PDB file of C-alpha atoms in Angstrom:
ATOM      1  CA  UNK A   1     -15.481   8.471  -8.140  1.00 81.00           C
ATOM      2  CA  UNK A   2     -14.162   5.882  -5.714  1.00 85.00           C
ATOM      3  CA  UNK A   3     -14.039   7.023  -2.110  1.00 92.00           C
ATOM      4  CA  UNK A   4     -12.454   5.209   0.820  1.00 95.00           C
ATOM      5  CA  UNK A   5     -13.369   6.542   4.254  1.00 97.00           C
ATOM      6  CA  UNK A   6     -11.862   5.159   7.440  1.00 98.00           C
ATOM      7  CA  UNK A   7     -12.932   5.402  11.066  1.00 98.00           C
ATOM      8  CA  UNK A   8     -11.292   7.715  13.565  1.00 98.00           C
ATOM      9  CA  UNK A   9      -8.254   7.383  15.796  1.00 98.00           C
ATOM     10  CA  UNK A  10      -8.154   4.834  18.611  1.00 98.00           C
ATOM     11  CA  UNK A  11      -6.200   4.679  21.863  1.00 98.00           C
ATOM     12  CA  UNK A  12      -5.851   1.262  23.484  1.00 98.00           C
ATOM     13  CA  UNK A  13      -3.980  -0.327  26.339  1.00 98.00           C
ATOM     14  CA  UNK A  14      -1.487  -3.160  25.803  1.00 98.00           C
ATOM     15  CA  UNK A  15      -3.241  -6.506  25.505  1.00 97.00           C
ATOM     16  CA  UNK A  16      -6.476  -4.988  24.296  1.00 98.00           C
ATOM     17  CA  UNK A  17      -8.259  -5.501  20.962  1.00 98.00           C
ATOM     18  CA  UNK A  18      -9.102  -2.797  18.441  1.00 98.00           C
ATOM     19  CA  UNK A  19     -11.481  -2.842  15.490  1.00 98.00           C
ATOM     20  CA  UNK A  20     -11.370  -0.178  12.789  1.00 98.00           C
ATOM     21  CA  UNK A  21     -13.496   0.265   9.706  1.00 98.00           C
ATOM     22  CA  UNK A  22     -13.220   1.233   6.059  1.00 97.00           C
ATOM     23  CA  UNK A  23     -16.250   2.281   4.010  1.00 96.00           C
ATOM     24  CA  UNK A  24     -15.911   2.285   0.237  1.00 94.00           C
ATOM     25  CA  UNK A  25     -18.241   3.888  -2.279  1.00 92.00           C
ATOM     26  CA  UNK A  26     -18.426   4.781  -5.930  1.00 90.00           C
ATOM     27  CA  UNK A  27     -17.847   1.302  -7.364  1.00 87.00           C
ATOM     28  CA  UNK A  28     -19.027  -2.296  -7.157  1.00 87.00           C
ATOM     29  CA  UNK A  29     -17.799  -3.599  -3.806  1.00 86.00           C
ATOM     30  CA  UNK A  30     -17.358  -7.151  -5.046  1.00 85.00           C
ATOM     31  CA  UNK A  31     -15.089  -6.089  -7.929  1.00 90.00           C
ATOM     32  CA  UNK A  32     -12.253  -5.255  -5.534  1.00 92.00           C
ATOM     33  CA  UNK A  33     -10.168  -6.776  -2.790  1.00 95.00           C
ATOM     34  CA  UNK A  34      -9.833  -4.672   0.345  1.00 96.00           C
ATOM     35  CA  UNK A  35      -6.356  -4.429   1.846  1.00 97.00           C
ATOM     36  CA  UNK A  36      -4.916  -3.098   5.081  1.00 98.00           C
ATOM     37  CA  UNK A  37      -1.440  -1.590   5.289  1.00 98.00           C
ATOM     38  CA  UNK A  38       0.473  -0.542   8.422  1.00 98.00           C
ATOM     39  CA  UNK A  39       2.818   2.434   8.684  1.00 98.00           C
ATOM     40  CA  UNK A  40       4.610   2.862  11.993  1.00 98.00           C
ATOM     41  CA  UNK A  41       5.835   6.375  12.892  1.00 97.00           C
ATOM     42  CA  UNK A  42       8.689   7.362  10.609  1.00 96.00           C
ATOM     43  CA  UNK A  43       8.701   3.941   8.940  1.00 97.00           C
ATOM     44  CA  UNK A  44       7.697   2.426   5.610  1.00 97.00           C
ATOM     45  CA  UNK A  45       4.624   0.569   4.427  1.00 98.00           C
ATOM     46  CA  UNK A  46       3.941  -2.968   5.620  1.00 98.00           C
ATOM     47  CA  UNK A  47       1.156  -5.087   4.182  1.00 97.00           C
ATOM     48  CA  UNK A  48      -1.217  -6.556   6.797  1.00 98.00           C
ATOM     49  CA  UNK A  49      -3.731  -8.566   4.802  1.00 97.00           C
ATOM     50  CA  UNK A  50      -6.664  -8.599   2.415  1.00 96.00           C
ATOM     51  CA  UNK A  51     -10.238  -9.775   2.038  1.00 96.00           C
ATOM     52  CA  UNK A  52     -12.363 -10.692  -0.938  1.00 95.00           C
ATOM     53  CA  UNK A  53     -15.733  -9.171   0.063  1.00 94.00           C
ATOM     54  CA  UNK A  54     -17.564 -11.478  -2.321  1.00 93.00           C
ATOM     55  CA  UNK A  55     -16.787 -14.681  -0.442  1.00 94.00           C
ATOM     56  CA  UNK A  56     -14.957 -13.542   2.681  1.00 95.00           C
ATOM     57  CA  UNK A  57     -11.684 -15.218   1.750  1.00 95.00           C
ATOM     58  CA  UNK A  58      -8.695 -13.662   3.491  1.00 96.00           C
ATOM     59  CA  UNK A  59      -4.906 -13.675   3.201  1.00 95.00           C
ATOM     60  CA  UNK A  60      -2.788 -12.385   6.077  1.00 96.00           C
ATOM     61  CA  UNK A  61       0.847 -11.379   6.263  1.00 95.00           C
ATOM     62  CA  UNK A  62       2.969 -13.752   8.263  1.00 94.00           C
ATOM     63  CA  UNK A  63       3.891 -10.999  10.764  1.00 94.00           C
ATOM     64  CA  UNK A  64       0.238 -10.480  11.685  1.00 96.00           C
ATOM     65  CA  UNK A  65      -1.077 -14.041  11.363  1.00 95.00           C
ATOM     66  CA  UNK A  66      -2.952 -15.097  14.475  1.00 96.00           C
ATOM     67  CA  UNK A  67      -3.609 -11.560  15.729  1.00 97.00           C
ATOM     68  CA  UNK A  68      -5.450  -9.953  12.823  1.00 98.00           C
ATOM     69  CA  UNK A  69      -8.922 -10.617  11.487  1.00 98.00           C
ATOM     70  CA  UNK A  70     -10.369  -8.873   8.443  1.00 98.00           C
ATOM     71  CA  UNK A  71     -14.070  -9.069   7.665  1.00 97.00           C
ATOM     72  CA  UNK A  72     -16.401  -7.380   5.172  1.00 96.00           C
ATOM     73  CA  UNK A  73     -20.062  -6.426   5.307  1.00 95.00           C
ATOM     74  CA  UNK A  74     -21.380  -6.270   1.744  1.00 92.00           C
ATOM     75  CA  UNK A  75     -24.689  -4.734   2.852  1.00 93.00           C
ATOM     76  CA  UNK A  76     -22.898  -1.589   4.049  1.00 93.00           C
ATOM     77  CA  UNK A  77     -19.835  -1.906   1.766  1.00 94.00           C
ATOM     78  CA  UNK A  78     -17.624  -1.712   4.815  1.00 96.00           C
ATOM     79  CA  UNK A  79     -14.515  -3.687   5.701  1.00 97.00           C
ATOM     80  CA  UNK A  80     -13.139  -4.075   9.204  1.00 98.00           C
ATOM     81  CA  UNK A  81      -9.753  -4.921  10.650  1.00 98.00           C
ATOM     82  CA  UNK A  82      -9.521  -6.334  14.140  1.00 98.00           C
ATOM     83  CA  UNK A  83      -6.115  -6.523  15.818  1.00 98.00           C
ATOM     84  CA  UNK A  84      -5.781  -8.307  19.137  1.00 98.00           C
ATOM     85  CA  UNK A  85      -3.165  -8.653  21.885  1.00 97.00           C
ATOM     86  CA  UNK A  86      -2.028  -5.112  21.163  1.00 98.00           C
ATOM     87  CA  UNK A  87       1.511  -4.099  22.011  1.00 97.00           C
ATOM     88  CA  UNK A  88       3.373  -0.808  21.762  1.00 97.00           C
ATOM     89  CA  UNK A  89       4.886  -1.805  18.417  1.00 97.00           C
ATOM     90  CA  UNK A  90       1.371  -1.822  16.916  1.00 98.00           C
ATOM     91  CA  UNK A  91       1.214   1.949  17.325  1.00 98.00           C
ATOM     92  CA  UNK A  92       0.880   3.084  13.719  1.00 98.00           C
ATOM     93  CA  UNK A  93      -1.285   4.466  10.975  1.00 98.00           C
ATOM     94  CA  UNK A  94      -3.381   1.779   9.313  1.00 98.00           C
ATOM     95  CA  UNK A  95      -4.490   2.378   5.749  1.00 98.00           C
ATOM     96  CA  UNK A  96      -7.297   0.674   3.899  1.00 98.00           C
ATOM     97  CA  UNK A  97      -6.897   0.361   0.120  1.00 97.00           C
ATOM     98  CA  UNK A  98      -8.670  -1.238  -2.815  1.00 95.00           C
ATOM     99  CA  UNK A  99      -7.229  -3.585  -5.442  1.00 93.00           C
ATOM    100  CA  UNK A 100      -9.119  -4.330  -8.637  1.00 91.00           C
ATOM    101  CA  UNK A 101      -9.598  -8.093  -8.902  1.00 90.00           C
ATOM    102  CA  UNK A 102      -8.933  -8.084 -12.635  1.00 88.00           C
ATOM    103  CA  UNK A 103      -5.792  -5.975 -12.250  1.00 85.00           C
ATOM    104  CA  UNK A 104      -2.170  -6.751 -11.510  1.00 86.00           C
ATOM    105  CA  UNK A 105      -2.257  -6.130  -7.776  1.00 91.00           C
ATOM    106  CA  UNK A 106      -1.938  -2.349  -7.566  1.00 94.00           C
ATOM    107  CA  UNK A 107      -3.534  -0.621  -4.581  1.00 94.00           C
ATOM    108  CA  UNK A 108      -5.580   1.881  -6.548  1.00 92.00           C
ATOM    109  CA  UNK A 109      -7.407   3.920  -3.936  1.00 94.00           C
ATOM    110  CA  UNK A 110      -6.358   4.572  -0.357  1.00 97.00           C
ATOM    111  CA  UNK A 111      -8.201   5.787   2.685  1.00 97.00           C
ATOM    112  CA  UNK A 112      -6.946   8.635   4.841  1.00 97.00           C
ATOM    113  CA  UNK A 113      -5.543   6.274   7.466  1.00 98.00           C
ATOM    114  CA  UNK A 114      -6.553   5.440  11.035  1.00 98.00           C
ATOM    115  CA  UNK A 115      -4.094   6.062  13.853  1.00 98.00           C
ATOM    116  CA  UNK A 116      -3.964   3.357  16.504  1.00 98.00           C
ATOM    117  CA  UNK A 117      -2.024   4.269  19.627  1.00 98.00           C
ATOM    118  CA  UNK A 118      -1.151   1.567  22.128  1.00 98.00           C
ATOM    119  CA  UNK A 119      -0.134   2.976  25.466  1.00 97.00           C
ATOM    120  CA  UNK A 120      -0.549   2.133  29.122  1.00 95.00           C
TER     121      UNK A 120
ATOM    122  CA  UNK B   1      10.163 -12.019  -1.344  1.00 92.00           C
ATOM    123  CA  UNK B   2      12.399  -9.020  -0.732  1.00 94.00           C
ATOM    124  CA  UNK B   3      12.430  -5.722  -2.617  1.00 97.00           C
ATOM    125  CA  UNK B   4      15.514  -3.505  -2.320  1.00 98.00           C
ATOM    126  CA  UNK B   5      15.403   0.270  -2.752  1.00 98.00           C
ATOM    127  CA  UNK B   6      18.027   2.944  -2.102  1.00 98.00           C
ATOM    128  CA  UNK B   7      17.125   4.959   1.022  1.00 97.00           C
ATOM    129  CA  UNK B   8      17.518   8.315  -0.672  1.00 97.00           C
ATOM    130  CA  UNK B   9      17.941  10.084  -3.991  1.00 98.00           C
ATOM    131  CA  UNK B  10      18.724  13.772  -4.466  1.00 97.00           C
ATOM    132  CA  UNK B  11      17.993  15.650  -7.661  1.00 97.00           C
ATOM    133  CA  UNK B  12      18.021  19.249  -8.860  1.00 97.00           C
ATOM    134  CA  UNK B  13      14.864  20.826 -10.281  1.00 97.00           C
ATOM    135  CA  UNK B  14      14.471  20.106 -13.974  1.00 97.00           C
ATOM    136  CA  UNK B  15      16.721  17.067 -13.844  1.00 97.00           C
ATOM    137  CA  UNK B  16      15.774  13.374 -13.897  1.00 98.00           C
ATOM    138  CA  UNK B  17      15.344  11.213 -10.800  1.00 98.00           C
ATOM    139  CA  UNK B  18      15.851   7.474 -11.108  1.00 98.00           C
ATOM    140  CA  UNK B  19      14.653   5.155  -8.345  1.00 98.00           C
ATOM    141  CA  UNK B  20      15.474   1.467  -8.500  1.00 98.00           C
ATOM    142  CA  UNK B  21      13.713  -1.533  -6.990  1.00 98.00           C
ATOM    143  CA  UNK B  22      15.634  -4.779  -6.950  1.00 98.00           C
ATOM    144  CA  UNK B  23      14.201  -8.261  -6.559  1.00 96.00           C
ATOM    145  CA  UNK B  24      14.892 -11.820  -7.625  1.00 95.00           C
ATOM    146  CA  UNK B  25      13.566 -12.066 -11.203  1.00 95.00           C
ATOM    147  CA  UNK B  26      11.370  -9.019 -10.574  1.00 96.00           C
ATOM    148  CA  UNK B  27      10.841  -8.764 -14.321  1.00 95.00           C
ATOM    149  CA  UNK B  28       8.339 -11.622 -13.946  1.00 94.00           C
ATOM    150  CA  UNK B  29       6.170  -9.590 -11.574  1.00 94.00           C
ATOM    151  CA  UNK B  30       3.807  -6.673 -12.016  1.00 94.00           C
ATOM    152  CA  UNK B  31       5.531  -3.799 -10.221  1.00 96.00           C
ATOM    153  CA  UNK B  32       3.663  -0.802  -8.843  1.00 97.00           C
ATOM    154  CA  UNK B  33       4.951   2.500  -7.516  1.00 98.00           C
ATOM    155  CA  UNK B  34       3.478   4.845  -4.910  1.00 98.00           C
ATOM    156  CA  UNK B  35       4.245   8.410  -3.975  1.00 98.00           C
ATOM    157  CA  UNK B  36       3.756   9.465  -0.378  1.00 98.00           C
ATOM    158  CA  UNK B  37       4.123  13.106   0.529  1.00 98.00           C
ATOM    159  CA  UNK B  38       4.636  14.141   4.145  1.00 96.00           C
ATOM    160  CA  UNK B  39       1.478  13.665   6.200  1.00 96.00           C
ATOM    161  CA  UNK B  40      -0.521  12.188   3.348  1.00 97.00           C
ATOM    162  CA  UNK B  41      -1.713   8.763   2.250  1.00 98.00           C
ATOM    163  CA  UNK B  42       0.190   7.005  -0.553  1.00 98.00           C
ATOM    164  CA  UNK B  43      -0.880   7.615  -4.134  1.00 97.00           C
ATOM    165  CA  UNK B  44      -0.415   5.154  -6.995  1.00 97.00           C
ATOM    166  CA  UNK B  45       1.740   6.776  -9.702  1.00 97.00           C
ATOM    167  CA  UNK B  46       2.737   3.828 -11.896  1.00 97.00           C
ATOM    168  CA  UNK B  47       1.141   0.382 -12.098  1.00 95.00           C
ATOM    169  CA  UNK B  48       1.939  -2.840 -13.897  1.00 91.00           C
ATOM    170  CA  UNK B  49       5.440  -1.723 -14.713  1.00 86.00           C
ATOM    171  CA  UNK B  50       4.830   1.236 -17.003  1.00 91.00           C
ATOM    172  CA  UNK B  51       1.174   2.369 -16.883  1.00 94.00           C
ATOM    173  CA  UNK B  52      -0.014   5.593 -15.246  1.00 96.00           C
ATOM    174  CA  UNK B  53      -3.376   6.113 -13.564  1.00 94.00           C
ATOM    175  CA  UNK B  54      -5.394   9.008 -14.912  1.00 92.00           C
ATOM    176  CA  UNK B  55      -4.194  12.316 -13.542  1.00 94.00           C
ATOM    177  CA  UNK B  56      -0.576  11.257 -13.097  1.00 97.00           C
ATOM    178  CA  UNK B  57       1.792  13.364 -15.244  1.00 97.00           C
ATOM    179  CA  UNK B  58       3.678  11.775 -18.128  1.00 96.00           C
ATOM    180  CA  UNK B  59       6.863  12.787 -16.315  1.00 97.00           C
ATOM    181  CA  UNK B  60       6.426   9.608 -14.252  1.00 98.00           C
ATOM    182  CA  UNK B  61       7.413   6.423 -16.057  1.00 97.00           C
ATOM    183  CA  UNK B  62       8.464   2.906 -15.200  1.00 97.00           C
ATOM    184  CA  UNK B  63      10.433  -0.005 -16.571  1.00 96.00           C
ATOM    185  CA  UNK B  64      10.892  -3.549 -15.337  1.00 96.00           C
ATOM    186  CA  UNK B  65      13.296  -6.197 -16.533  1.00 96.00           C
ATOM    187  CA  UNK B  66      15.525  -8.875 -15.112  1.00 97.00           C
ATOM    188  CA  UNK B  67      16.219  -8.177 -11.447  1.00 97.00           C
ATOM    189  CA  UNK B  68      15.494  -4.431 -11.446  1.00 98.00           C
ATOM    190  CA  UNK B  69      12.435  -2.241 -11.813  1.00 97.00           C
ATOM    191  CA  UNK B  70      12.889   1.505 -12.194  1.00 98.00           C
ATOM    192  CA  UNK B  71      10.736   4.566 -11.616  1.00 98.00           C
ATOM    193  CA  UNK B  72      11.885   7.616 -13.548  1.00 98.00           C
ATOM    194  CA  UNK B  73      10.716  11.137 -12.810  1.00 98.00           C
ATOM    195  CA  UNK B  74      11.599  13.528 -15.620  1.00 98.00           C
ATOM    196  CA  UNK B  75      11.848  17.304 -15.303  1.00 98.00           C
ATOM    197  CA  UNK B  76      11.654  17.058 -11.529  1.00 98.00           C
ATOM    198  CA  UNK B  77       9.643  19.719  -9.703  1.00 97.00           C
ATOM    199  CA  UNK B  78       9.728  20.779  -6.062  1.00 97.00           C
ATOM    200  CA  UNK B  79       6.323  19.145  -5.608  1.00 97.00           C
ATOM    201  CA  UNK B  80       7.801  15.738  -6.453  1.00 98.00           C
ATOM    202  CA  UNK B  81       9.665  15.638  -3.142  1.00 98.00           C
ATOM    203  CA  UNK B  82       8.251  12.593  -1.359  1.00 98.00           C
ATOM    204  CA  UNK B  83       8.848   8.983  -0.380  1.00 98.00           C
ATOM    205  CA  UNK B  84       8.441   6.482  -3.202  1.00 98.00           C
ATOM    206  CA  UNK B  85       7.647   2.805  -2.652  1.00 98.00           C
ATOM    207  CA  UNK B  86       7.705  -0.108  -5.061  1.00 98.00           C
ATOM    208  CA  UNK B  87       5.345  -3.045  -4.523  1.00 97.00           C
ATOM    209  CA  UNK B  88       4.566  -6.455  -5.997  1.00 96.00           C
ATOM    210  CA  UNK B  89       1.989  -9.170  -5.474  1.00 91.00           C
ATOM    211  CA  UNK B  90       3.832 -12.407  -4.789  1.00 89.00           C
ATOM    212  CA  UNK B  91       1.420 -14.586  -6.737  1.00 81.00           C
ATOM    213  CA  UNK B  92       4.109 -17.219  -7.276  1.00 77.00           C
ATOM    214  CA  UNK B  93       4.526 -18.099  -3.613  1.00 80.00           C
ATOM    215  CA  UNK B  94       2.248 -17.135  -0.731  1.00 79.00           C
ATOM    216  CA  UNK B  95      -0.112 -14.583  -2.314  1.00 83.00           C
ATOM    217  CA  UNK B  96       1.323 -11.859  -0.078  1.00 89.00           C
ATOM    218  CA  UNK B  97       1.855  -8.251  -1.064  1.00 94.00           C
ATOM    219  CA  UNK B  98       5.349  -6.850  -0.606  1.00 96.00           C
ATOM    220  CA  UNK B  99       6.616  -3.272  -0.367  1.00 97.00           C
ATOM    221  CA  UNK B 100      10.125  -1.964  -0.742  1.00 98.00           C
ATOM    222  CA  UNK B 101      11.545   0.088   2.154  1.00 97.00           C
ATOM    223  CA  UNK B 102      10.927   3.321   0.311  1.00 98.00           C
ATOM    224  CA  UNK B 103      13.180   5.939  -1.268  1.00 98.00           C
ATOM    225  CA  UNK B 104      13.181   9.537  -0.086  1.00 98.00           C
ATOM    226  CA  UNK B 105      13.466  11.858  -3.062  1.00 98.00           C
ATOM    227  CA  UNK B 106      14.900  15.243  -2.130  1.00 98.00           C
ATOM    228  CA  UNK B 107      14.677  18.120  -4.596  1.00 97.00           C
ATOM    229  CA  UNK B 108      17.724  20.311  -4.093  1.00 95.00           C
TER     230      UNK B 108
END
């Protein structure tokens, strides 16, 4: 059974940088892309970006380009999302999800979400 | 690429809920649907237009043609009340993943 476990909530000041993690188990890490999705309070889902853990290739959404970095550690089967220059609008739940490389782009398994709060 | 969903749909128990997702030539894309209940992470309910992951009831079905994809929930139950999002992978342009704004399904 695939499991996606994310790190705990973070509180940061404006301008700071945050790094959250996503550990996946129960399948071959390199068979999936790892995605991050933002959900602001009371709002919908917004795609942040993805990484191919096999070679480290990334694709970022235009809205987050330049501020987000996604990396993967294959030895621990853990992906990380770093978001810099934080502002109040970044306050949101951030979900990690897996996408089978051989599939049609569906986010099959989701983590429980990590709440990032940006406040002075 | 923009996906358009109605903000809300209301349906009585036992009836059928139909949720649309509009996009330019969306029939050329693989469309996926997610259910998100209050306070929970999204769950994939239909993928690649009309396939269901294991464990998802047959009451959930999808179609995709032309400029509209549709998620249909038959014999609606109170437990189906949730937000539903459509999503595509824009492989034709910038490799980005796109979500619709979500549709709130209310069971009357």
